[in-house]
Amino acid sequence: MGALTLIVLLPLLGFLLNGLLGGRLGRTFVNVVGCGLPLLAFVVAALTVRDLAAAGYPAVIETVYTWAAFGDRSFEIAFLLDRLSAVMVLIVTGVGTLIHLYSTGYMKGDPGYARYFAYLNLFLFFMLLLVLGRSLLVLFVGWEGVGLASYLLIGFWFSDPEKSAAGKKAFITNRIGDAGFLLGMFLLWQALGTLDMDAINAAFAAGPVPGLSAALVGILLFVGATGKSAQIPLHVWLPDAMAGPTPVSALIHAATMVTAGVYLVARLSGVYLVAPEASAVIATIGVLTAFFAATIAVVQTDIKKVLAYSTVSQLGFMFVALGVGAYGVAVFHLYTHAFFKACLFLGAGSVIHALGGEQDIRRMSGLARRIPVTFATFAVATAAIAGLPPLAGFFSKDEILWYALASERGGSTLLFATAALTALMTAFYMFRLLWRVFMGASRMSHEVEHHVHESPPSMTGVLVVLAVLSAVGGFFSIPHFLEPVLPLPTIDPAMEHFHVPLLVLSVALGLTGLALAAWLYAGDASRAARLEARFAGLHRLLTGKYYVDEFYEAAIGRPLEWLSRRVFLGLGDRILLDGTLHGLAGLARRAAGGFARIQTGSLQAYVLLGLAGLVLLLTWSLGNG
Amino acid sequence: MIETALTYFFTVAAVLGGMLMLVARHPMRAALALVCSMLSLAGVYAMLGVHVIAVFQVLIYVGAVMIFMVYTIMLLDVRDPSFTRRWSGLLVPGVLGAGALSAVIAWALRDAGDAPASASTEAFGVQSFAVTFLEEYWLYFELSSVLLVAAVIAAIAALRAGGGRDG
Amino acid sequence: MAEQQFLLAASAVLFSLGLLGVIIRRNALVMLMSMELMLNGVNLSLVTFASAAGSTEAAVLVFLVFVVAAAEIAIAIPIVLALARRRGTLDAGSWTELKG
Amino acid sequence: MAEATLLNYVLWLPVLGMAALLVLPRGADAAVRGLAFVVMLLQFVLAAWLYGQFEAGVAGLQFETRLPWIADWGVYYHVGLDGMNVLLVLLTAFLGPLVVAGAVNAIRQDVKLFHAMVFFIQFAMIGTFVAQDLFLFYVFWETMLIPMFLMIGIWGGERRIYATLKFVLYTAFGSILMLAALIYLVWSLYEERGALSFAFTDLYGLDLPMNVQAWLLGAFALSFAIKVPIVPLHTWLPDAHVEAPTAGSVILAGVLLKMGTYGFMKLGFPLFPEAAVAAAPLFMTLAVISIVYGACLALVQDDIKKIIAYSSISHLGYVMLGLACFDLLGVQGAVIQMVSHGLVSAGLFFMVGMIYERCHTRDLAAYGGLAKAMPVYSVFFMVLTLASIGLPATSGFTGEFLVLVGAVSAGWAQHVAGAGSTTLVLGVMAVLGVVLGALYMLRFARLFLFGEERLPGGHAVADLGLREKAILAAIVVAVFWLGIAPAGPLAKTESGSLQFQQLVLGDAAGGAP
Amino acid sequence: MNWQAVFIGMLPEHLLLAGALLLIVVELLSRRPPDGLPLALATLAAAFLAALWLAATGHAGEPFPGQLTVDPAAFAGKAVMLGLAIPVALLARGELEGPRPYLLLLFSLYGACLTLSADSFLTLFIGLELLSLPVYVLVMAGMRGPGSAEAALKYLVLGGTASAMLLMGASLLLGATGTLAIASFAAGLGAGTPLATAGVLLVVAAFFLKGAVVPFHAWAPDAYQGATVPVTAYMAAIVKAGVLLAAVRLFGEAGVPPALVAPIALLPLVSMAWGNLAAIRQSSFRRMIAYSSIAHAGYLFFAFLGAPEGRFEAVAFYVIAYGLMNVLAFAALPAGADDAAADRLESLQGLYSRRPYAAITLGIAMLSLAGLPPFPGFVAKFLIFRNVMEAGYTGIAVAGLLASYLGLYFYLRVLQFAFMGSASGETIPARRLALGASLLCLIPVALLTFFPGWLLERL
């Protein structure tokens, strides 16, 4: 068994052990298996990547078996390790392991403890399939698998109908995207006869593929990505997905799974490089998502929802980068985002944990002193996401803004301006969060305040690690590292000299956001309240999340229900089909009744009947003959 | 010539007798009408030269069957409603149907051949017929005896069943 | 009209009259007589053809018809009598216990 | 025991079983169950062995037996395995012992008759699959109605009479037209060749004018479509499923419905290739309508059995789609989808039966939060639900994926070649149908397993027992086998799919894409 | 006169007659009415074996040239009827008393055998009369309800009408062809003159009436319902077989000319639909079977549309299968089913739980009558419709198949009562000797199910 297979299978083993035996063998066993195996996977991955580095990062392909074969075409189950998947594997196993560790503290005492770790391991297994798969098929298996794990984990506390509904919504929304993904995949298969992504890239790089438009394939695959990465119009599931345990939100709905779409597009950069239309679509969707999600985040009051919309927004940023051809930059942001968003979510988890489940930021304040470690790490991560130098987010976001402006592959001022505005809002809503939760005087009741306590070391330790990574992660230049596989777009020469001003602007945006938040939410946040009152309509629109859910419900959900219940079931099955049947049966019964009436019992009538038959026979045939 | 005329006469009489039977109210009158009709037919047969059949017609039909019939009628209660109300409810459709039937059969018979009605009276003389019957067609003689035995047994069984247990 | 056709037409009429009698007469005995009339109609046609063709066979068939007619009546009368006794009427139209 | 005749043993073993049942005294229920289980297990073992021995990549029949039956008419007792039926025979034999095991608690009345009927059905179904003579096929095809009629009618629910009559009358209607077409077909063969024969291989080569083909295909297709069932000929299915006992539902969903799609594959399309090609858009349209319609109806059902029943309509729509696109992947996918649906829906019906035995209601609203009360049950249920949705690594995915690949790529190829876009549009719609599949199954799972714990009658229920676990585990293993490593089964069925393709499209299209 | 030919060629008839006469003598000699069953059974068995032997050895002869000739097909047909009569006679035990019913049975069979050897209308006529006359009386024999005599009269009057129609037709054919040999019918079919056609149609109508084809069917439901179980079985199985086999002989090698196809096909077609639909609402088992027989008469007369060569095979196979199924069904009925109350279908409720064997045989009979495979009824139906279709009448065959479909429901309804109803407490008594009768049917049914080809090759 090759190393890649081993990496993938280790979490699966964890899932099986925990799933089958975990409930019976106790917490220690669950911990050892649940955290140990992902850690082992991380170690193996790190060692493999080290070997790879020593060899100068050749693409390693490991074929496991043939899934299905048709003549000379076949679906192989194979893994591919190159620079891109190396980054992803390390993020997934690394952050994954950290979050497993964190969970041992966070989930302590939960009756579904073993089940939780089983699910989490299952998630890792599928995520690794996703990032290591050589063929789109394997990627798709992982893709759907992480969706499943996400579904299970969102609905982890299934007794709450809302939570299980959120899980279902996530799954369904993803499925819609998957339909596009599948279509794209089918077209590729049809035209190329292979789903191996390296082969696909190569084929498109070699020139136009006969009978297949790269733009179409690109857009279809991107539809899949919008589902998984919560882009407009399929973004609605992610905020609801916060129903799951917070570490899950950190791992799946912030750091790893939701970035799968980004990974997909980056992985298939060969297609998008020759499909400028598709790239334009991606950039547009990305920036719109980033912008609108940010506006919603500004008014959210649930700590996790703020982070969720922030995630959506940040993913939008990544797609902007993808849309302008800066694939490496998108992965760079993915990478930094994994750290700081995981840190933020886990920090939020720590806050929630400290407050015994409270998630509404309006009932939080002044927590900085009570839970200092959490506060410190949260602050670092906030600064990182806001793009304050020299934290990780600064580098990645700056590069995105830069390429949005200057890339020759679709960069534009409008794109840049929207992105910049979004960056400003990002800084604002993040600092707003920080302010409301940690700063100011305590507004909590004594009882609650009494319970507030710092989280156990298993949790704070992870927070610290992630905070450090958020702080220094930016110094490892992913775009540069990935350049051999994901070349960066050329820069519009006219924009060359705007690079330095842009750096300044970027920093300024972050600081402005900080200042704005500090000003508005200083003291009892009365300024913010006044502002809300002033723009009540806008505020309602934003807190209502642009009523997209309601729109979907009205435009799709209810019509579908109506169609199914009234038209298909009522009219179709009951009236038209069964009605016809029963009508025919009734007709037969009526005919039978008619025949019975003819059979009067009177001998004379019988003879008359015979006479009639005789006359009929004779006249008919004599008339014919 | 007179034979032809008689043939027509007897034929018309037979048909009239049949009609009379249908309209006669009392069964006894109907039976008499039928006897008339049968005797007329015997006349027709005789005119056609089929003397044997004419004889049988008188002997078997009139002599045996109709006597049996009349005897039965006399046994029965004449106050029975069926004696006073002739027609069933099917008079009109029945007449129409029967009319149509006779018309259609007659139409089919329209070119039944114009051979003279009495070609070879020789074959139907009593003697020659008897000889032929018993030499060539004795099988039917035997079979009719089997039939009659069966009929006798059946009649006895019917009497027994009809007169026996009843619900 | 040739004599033969006339006779045959008469036979058809007699046959039809017999059938008609079965249909329109209530009295069961008259019905039986009508059946006899039907057979007589047949006989007439048989004899007509027989005499035309000189077919002894047909005459034998007429003889058989006589026998069968007698046999039928011998069986029918007890049945009718049984019914008349049981139902108190000879009206065949009222014997409608079996129907439907 | 000569290997070549082994298939006959598989086929006739149930008949021997019936004979053995006659000997057992009345009331010896345990003995009856034991005997039935052993016989069924033996049948499965033999079938599995046959499957193992079945050589992949060999065109034509294996384990063939051909004996004159009605020699005057050229009717032969002709059975054999080929790529089209090998997997279905295995599936049928696989479900046999499970059905017997699943009926231990559910069937308490007329136990002997019940098992005799299981044997009977098993015999008729396997016979339908292995028959290579049209007359023999029809005999098995129709025979199957009898035990099914009794099974639903005797051991079914409240409206069982209505349901079973509807089932039989509906199906028999199609069959009668098929009979007419069959006679006509054989007569045409006689006209052309001067010899009477019902052999599939002889009939395949028949050269019929287009309008005749269309009529005959219509008659065959009606019969098969009712059995599948394809919307709008489906209304018997929900009733039959709802009223049938668990064993009946399992057999119905597990195998019986596949007889329809198998019919299309083995007979309907290959016998009338030109008409089939011409009518393919129609069949694909109906398939897509079935997919969507079935899914939509499953979405609004309140009866747990009806949900699965309507889901069957939807899932078999994929099979039809795969067959009617005539693409190798599509056809192969259709075969796998048949088996997959057989496993998954059988498993789900088993599960519904298990809960029904405990709670005595099928009303979805009466249930909730089963995951807490019956965790093991819920895990199995979830696995089967996901397989039904077509999650990768389950058999459902293999089937759906290949079907959709086939349909869309065939459609795209036509589109690019300028031969119209109907297939493509339908393929795309079918892909969207995948979403609906998730929608109704997850709704089901959410209301059934999740939410507040709520059980009919409020009393506690026991989780699955060992017997029940074993049944479901067997199914789940098979589900994963087909999901994770379908290459083996696909290799065995490839010769059949290629033959199908070649028969329909002619020699030109044979071989790999 | 070739006495040997007469002796051998009419051996079954002779045996029947001898048995009947012996029975009369025994009755006359004994003080109390003797039990006719053993002697009747012996006679039937002897006659059956004789017919079978003659059929198997391929005996053909002309005992009375131009009047009565025999061939292997005729012997096969006789064997069918005589063989079916054995279980029917067994069923009579307990229903009919004394030797007379058996006597009537033997005479009726004598007539049935005659019709199959008929070479002229005289023989055919007397054969049919001899077949029918005893049955008119049998219908009212052993009657337990007031309807029996009514049934007998209805049968008699309509039967007599049929005889008259047959004779009328024969006489017209005589006029058209100058002969009363049955070949005149075949000649008349082809002649195309109005006279011949009218003759042919009158004869056909007579056969339709005897065979109970709509609209000449009306006597059948009443007669079947009014008669006792063995007599109903006799009418359904043997009388129908006799009429149809005689019709096959009558048609001979002649095909139906295209001009006559429509009228000849139409009435059987209507019969199928009518019988099958009217049976739906019946609550009397025997009446339901009567309607079923009306429908089956339709199938059987369809056989005449097919090519002449296949006709005998089709009809013979059909009447064997059909007769076996009817006897099987009647054997499964509970004893006392002659009472109107016990004749109701509801009295079969829960039959399986009380008498599983009877329920299963009844079920097999119903399914086979419905024409469902694998039972012989299917092969029979297949054979007929195949012949029709091969003759080129595709549309008619399809319409016929559809009409046959309509019958499925009421057959299944019987199964529904027998298997799916809950049993009321009382036990259902089995009829005497029913086991023997049903075994006598079941064995051939099983053989025909698994090896229909064996019989088809020999017909």
XYZ file of C-alpha atoms in Angstrom, chain A residues 47-485:
439
model
C 6.917 12.732 5.671
C 5.638 12.064 2.182
C 5.727 15.726 1.313
C 9.236 15.927 2.705
C 10.302 13.090 0.453
C 8.553 14.793 -2.376
C 10.321 18.039 -1.637
C 13.604 16.217 -1.665
C 12.792 14.943 -5.114
C 11.820 18.366 -6.348
C 8.066 17.838 -6.266
C 7.446 15.480 -9.125
C 3.806 14.513 -9.418
C 3.343 11.208 -7.666
C 0.581 8.988 -8.944
C -0.602 6.023 -6.986
C -3.158 3.786 -8.656
C -5.109 1.677 -6.222
C -7.526 -0.256 -8.387
C -9.791 -0.040 -11.360
C -13.286 0.964 -10.329
C -14.873 0.123 -13.596
C -13.688 -0.524 -17.099
C -15.443 -0.158 -20.415
C -13.458 -1.357 -23.324
C -10.282 0.671 -23.349
C -11.669 3.382 -21.127
C -11.674 2.938 -17.422
C -12.337 4.673 -14.169
C -9.262 4.256 -12.038
C -9.113 4.874 -8.353
C -5.800 6.716 -8.216
C -4.169 9.346 -6.043
C -2.079 12.239 -7.183
C 0.339 14.168 -5.049
C 1.843 17.346 -6.395
C 2.515 20.731 -4.922
C -1.130 21.677 -4.854
C -2.410 18.551 -3.220
C 0.541 18.581 -0.878
C -0.569 21.945 0.448
C -4.110 20.749 0.741
C -3.218 17.493 2.423
C -1.166 19.253 5.001
C -3.886 21.786 5.700
C -6.525 19.125 5.936
C -4.623 16.743 8.141
C -2.965 19.485 10.133
C -5.966 21.633 10.877
C -8.015 18.472 11.099
C -5.822 17.040 13.789
C -5.879 20.273 15.715
C -9.623 20.403 15.634
C -9.877 16.806 16.715
C -7.770 17.709 19.677
C -9.889 20.729 20.428
C -12.983 18.597 20.222
C -11.814 16.309 22.991
C -12.368 19.246 25.260
C -15.345 20.800 23.572
C -17.401 17.671 23.243
C -16.540 16.256 26.611
C -19.510 14.594 28.201
C -21.635 14.543 25.107
C -23.525 11.278 24.844
C -22.617 10.993 21.185
C -18.917 11.381 21.820
C -17.768 8.311 19.926
C -20.201 8.989 17.124
C -18.857 12.508 16.865
C -15.303 11.367 16.409
C -16.365 8.694 14.015
C -18.064 11.305 11.870
C -15.106 13.602 12.088
C -12.756 10.848 10.999
C -15.119 9.975 8.206
C -14.989 13.563 7.117
C -11.217 13.511 7.042
C -11.252 10.353 5.013
C -13.472 11.856 2.359
C -11.650 15.179 2.422
C -8.406 13.386 1.774
C -9.991 11.466 -1.064
C -11.088 14.792 -2.423
C -7.721 16.459 -2.344
C -5.669 13.433 -3.289
C -7.877 12.014 -5.979
C -6.300 12.001 -9.356
C -9.494 11.576 -11.231
C -12.552 13.742 -11.020
C -14.423 10.626 -10.036
C -12.369 10.107 -6.917
C -12.622 13.789 -6.211
C -16.360 13.508 -6.616
C -16.508 10.594 -4.225
C -14.727 12.707 -1.664
C -16.826 15.693 -2.631
C -20.067 13.880 -1.930
C -18.554 12.171 1.062
C -17.612 15.379 2.792
C -21.106 16.543 2.066
C -22.377 13.480 3.854
C -20.085 14.041 6.804
C -21.172 17.634 6.897
C -24.808 16.530 6.816
C -24.246 14.131 9.659
C -22.335 16.612 11.737
C -24.673 19.538 11.182
C -27.466 17.296 12.335
C -25.303 15.835 15.036
C -27.764 16.864 17.709
C -30.540 15.353 15.691
C -33.196 15.591 18.358
C -33.540 19.250 17.494
C -35.627 19.309 14.350
C -34.069 22.589 13.242
C -30.610 21.138 13.324
C -31.521 18.092 11.302
C -33.354 20.357 8.895
C -30.198 22.418 8.503
C -28.259 19.274 7.699
C -30.777 18.351 5.081
C -30.679 21.807 3.589
C -26.911 21.658 3.314
C -27.076 18.315 1.598
C -29.756 19.319 -0.844
C -28.125 22.591 -1.761
C -24.891 20.795 -2.367
C -26.710 18.296 -4.488
C -27.940 21.052 -6.750
C -24.396 22.100 -7.303
C -23.378 18.512 -7.754
C -25.766 18.186 -10.622
C -23.723 20.777 -12.445
C -20.541 19.093 -11.393
C -21.763 15.781 -12.731
C -22.749 17.312 -16.025
C -19.366 18.876 -16.424
C -17.745 15.607 -15.574
C -19.877 13.737 -18.088
C -18.983 16.121 -20.863
C -15.320 15.729 -20.071
C -15.660 11.982 -20.089
C -17.511 12.054 -23.324
C -14.978 14.239 -25.073
C -11.775 13.026 -23.505
C -12.480 9.524 -22.323
C -10.783 10.163 -19.068
C -11.507 11.928 -15.826
C -7.932 12.166 -14.645
C -7.459 15.799 -13.877
C -3.855 15.966 -14.988
C -4.912 14.490 -18.291
C -7.791 16.953 -18.579
C -5.513 19.908 -17.966
C -3.073 18.558 -20.457
C -5.752 18.021 -23.042
C -7.015 21.568 -22.775
C -3.563 22.955 -22.694
C -2.815 21.183 -25.947
C -5.453 23.137 -27.779
C -9.209 23.216 -28.275
C -10.874 19.913 -27.551
C -13.106 18.885 -30.436
C -16.782 18.933 -29.600
C -16.388 20.440 -26.218
C -16.382 23.999 -25.046
C -14.087 24.682 -22.148
C -16.338 27.506 -21.028
C -19.320 25.192 -20.723
C -17.392 22.595 -18.798
C -15.840 25.259 -16.665
C -19.137 26.803 -15.760
C -20.747 23.460 -15.039
C -17.952 22.458 -12.750
C -18.104 25.844 -11.147
C -21.782 25.261 -10.427
C -20.601 22.346 -8.347
C -18.129 24.634 -6.673
C -20.797 27.199 -5.847
C -22.648 24.531 -3.995
C -19.789 23.242 -1.999
C -18.175 26.622 -1.426
C -21.414 28.415 -0.681
C -21.357 30.946 -3.464
C -24.334 32.827 -4.744
C -26.903 31.494 -5.446
C -26.221 28.351 -3.460
C -24.805 30.039 -0.394
C -27.876 29.635 1.749
C -26.882 26.435 3.434
C -23.689 27.549 5.078
C -25.087 29.921 7.692
C -27.623 27.289 8.663
C -24.833 24.751 8.889
C -23.717 26.509 12.050
C -26.231 24.292 13.801
C -23.509 21.705 14.126
C -20.992 21.591 16.941
C -18.619 24.532 16.691
C -15.456 22.527 15.967
C -17.308 21.135 13.025
C -18.022 24.627 11.822
C -14.357 25.360 12.148
C -13.122 22.330 10.341
C -15.726 21.666 7.728
C -17.535 24.900 7.232
C -14.560 27.159 7.387
C -11.199 25.559 6.951
C -11.524 22.620 4.650
C -14.668 21.378 3.041
C -16.050 24.668 1.850
C -12.770 25.389 0.146
C -13.147 22.288 -1.963
C -14.693 24.382 -4.693
C -11.664 26.588 -4.733
C -9.464 23.564 -4.869
C -11.463 22.131 -7.720
C -11.145 25.206 -9.848
C -7.461 25.515 -9.048
C -6.934 21.881 -9.794
C -8.596 22.229 -13.164
C -6.865 25.478 -13.934
C -6.014 23.983 -17.308
C -9.657 24.193 -18.256
C -10.197 27.676 -16.929
C -7.069 29.039 -18.521
C -8.667 28.461 -21.888
C -12.110 29.484 -20.761
C -12.109 33.230 -20.107
C -15.906 33.319 -20.108
C -16.033 30.822 -17.305
C -13.371 32.737 -15.447
C -15.345 35.909 -15.775
C -18.381 34.187 -14.362
C -16.317 32.926 -11.473
C -14.899 36.336 -10.715
C -18.289 37.970 -10.873
C -19.986 35.408 -8.690
C -17.046 35.522 -6.335
C -17.044 39.218 -5.853
C -20.799 39.435 -5.541
C -20.771 36.703 -2.954
C -17.995 38.380 -1.084
C -19.789 41.676 -1.081
C -23.272 40.548 -0.201
C -22.156 38.096 2.421
C -20.115 40.831 4.021
C -23.091 43.154 4.143
C -25.106 40.495 5.869
C -22.307 39.755 8.291
C -22.348 43.366 9.343
C -25.708 43.035 11.027
C -25.657 39.474 12.301
C -26.001 39.042 16.012
C -25.195 35.373 16.311
C -21.497 34.925 16.832
C -21.324 31.917 14.613
C -23.492 33.418 11.932
C -21.173 36.375 11.663
C -18.328 34.006 11.143
C -20.355 31.964 8.717
C -21.138 34.925 6.499
C -17.581 35.966 6.837
C -16.593 32.568 5.531
C -18.916 32.937 2.598
C -17.447 36.310 1.928
C -13.873 35.078 2.168
C -14.637 32.242 -0.157
C -15.914 34.861 -2.539
C -12.513 36.453 -2.347
C -10.883 33.208 -3.255
C -13.107 32.889 -6.270
C -12.252 36.394 -7.303
C -8.673 35.267 -7.353
C -9.566 32.188 -9.316
C -11.608 34.262 -11.696
C -8.685 36.459 -12.546
C -6.404 33.504 -13.066
C -4.447 33.835 -9.864
C -4.979 30.250 -8.799
C -2.033 30.156 -6.504
C -3.270 33.262 -4.758
C -6.649 31.687 -4.202
C -4.975 28.703 -2.637
C -2.865 31.078 -0.605
C -5.963 32.704 0.789
C -7.479 29.316 1.318
C -4.458 28.415 3.342
C -4.378 31.491 5.504
C -8.126 31.445 5.842
C -7.928 27.918 7.127
C -5.833 29.101 10.015
C -7.527 32.292 11.007
C -11.053 31.172 10.381
C -10.475 27.949 12.250
C -9.003 29.990 15.011
C -11.989 32.329 14.996
C -14.496 29.533 15.042
C -12.708 27.674 17.737
C -12.436 30.904 19.641
C -16.124 31.419 19.212
C -16.575 27.875 20.385
C -14.555 28.671 23.402
C -16.745 31.699 24.079
C -19.884 29.683 23.667
C -18.438 26.994 25.834
C -17.579 29.570 28.433
C -21.065 31.028 28.387
C -22.775 27.682 28.545
C -24.155 27.765 25.057
C -24.929 31.443 24.579
C -24.388 32.567 20.984
C -26.065 35.973 20.819
C -23.430 38.707 20.842
C -25.910 41.221 22.186
C -25.786 39.334 25.426
C -22.019 39.258 25.510
C -19.476 41.836 26.440
C -16.344 42.378 28.328
C -15.215 38.829 28.128
C -11.607 39.785 27.489
C -10.636 39.567 31.096
C -12.534 36.440 31.907
C -11.158 34.349 29.077
C -7.912 36.015 28.123
C -6.397 33.245 26.021
C -9.458 33.009 23.938
C -9.532 36.758 23.586
C -5.912 37.016 22.584
C -6.119 34.353 19.950
C -9.415 35.680 18.686
C -7.941 39.131 18.380
C -4.994 37.876 16.413
C -7.210 35.994 14.058
C -9.516 38.982 13.674
C -6.626 41.141 12.751
C -5.528 38.515 10.306
C -8.840 38.366 8.565
C -9.100 42.122 8.558
C -5.856 42.163 6.649
C -3.662 43.945 9.098
C 0.007 43.439 8.417
C 1.978 41.372 8.990
C -0.590 38.784 9.761
C -1.361 35.988 7.326
C -4.546 37.487 5.974
C -2.793 40.627 4.939
C -0.604 38.875 2.416
C -3.222 36.755 0.839
C -5.893 39.398 0.707
C -3.530 41.947 -0.632
C -2.539 39.665 -3.430
C -6.145 39.023 -4.287
C -6.898 42.723 -4.442
C -3.829 43.247 -6.528
C -4.678 40.613 -9.089
C -8.299 41.700 -9.120
C -7.059 45.024 -10.270
C -4.097 44.150 -12.369
C -4.439 40.658 -13.749
C -4.488 40.489 -17.480
C -6.917 37.629 -17.151
C -9.955 39.627 -16.202
C -8.742 42.048 -13.623
C -10.712 45.272 -13.570
C -11.218 48.375 -11.560
C -14.788 47.530 -10.768
C -13.786 44.148 -9.505
C -11.101 45.680 -7.455
C -13.320 48.400 -6.048
C -15.990 45.982 -4.933
C -13.399 43.700 -3.419
C -11.802 46.575 -1.620
C -15.101 47.739 -0.239
C -15.741 44.219 0.928
C -12.374 44.147 2.588
C -13.334 47.246 4.451
C -16.557 45.703 5.589
C -14.718 42.584 6.602
C -12.508 44.519 8.874
C -15.504 46.373 10.231
C -17.728 43.422 11.044
C -14.882 41.426 12.502
C -13.838 44.203 14.801
C -17.484 44.791 15.624
C -17.625 41.221 16.756
C -14.447 41.533 18.722
C -15.682 44.676 20.332
C -19.076 43.473 21.319
C -17.889 40.212 22.692
C -14.720 41.019 24.430
C -14.650 44.737 25.076
C -16.603 47.065 27.205
C -18.288 46.507 30.478
C -19.994 43.281 31.247
C -23.684 43.305 30.522
C -24.254 39.750 31.572
C -26.289 38.652 34.508
C -24.394 37.633 37.570
C -25.437 34.104 37.286
C -24.062 33.809 33.795
C -21.001 35.702 34.705
C -20.375 33.352 37.547
C -20.207 30.444 35.168
C -17.850 32.041 32.742
C -14.581 30.198 32.711
C -11.635 29.761 30.441
C -11.660 26.613 28.355
C -9.490 23.617 29.127
C -5.931 23.427 27.758
C -6.920 21.022 25.056
C -8.946 23.831 23.569
C -6.831 26.849 24.356
C -3.716 25.026 23.231
C -5.203 24.534 19.830
C -6.296 28.145 19.771
C -2.792 29.288 20.446
C -1.330 27.115 17.739
C -3.822 28.402 15.237
C -3.293 31.983 16.282
C 0.391 31.594 15.749
C -0.205 30.123 12.359
C -2.582 32.945 11.536
C 0.084 35.335 12.473
C 3.040 33.857 10.652
C 1.403 31.759 7.984
C 1.587 34.552 5.483
C 5.310 34.401 5.311
C 5.203 31.143 3.466
C 4.338 32.302 -0.009
C 2.038 29.732 -1.407
C 1.659 31.391 -4.826
C 5.341 31.243 -5.257
C 5.481 27.664 -4.074
C 2.716 26.669 -6.443
C 3.999 28.593 -9.396
C 5.354 25.489 -11.139
C 1.889 23.969 -11.236
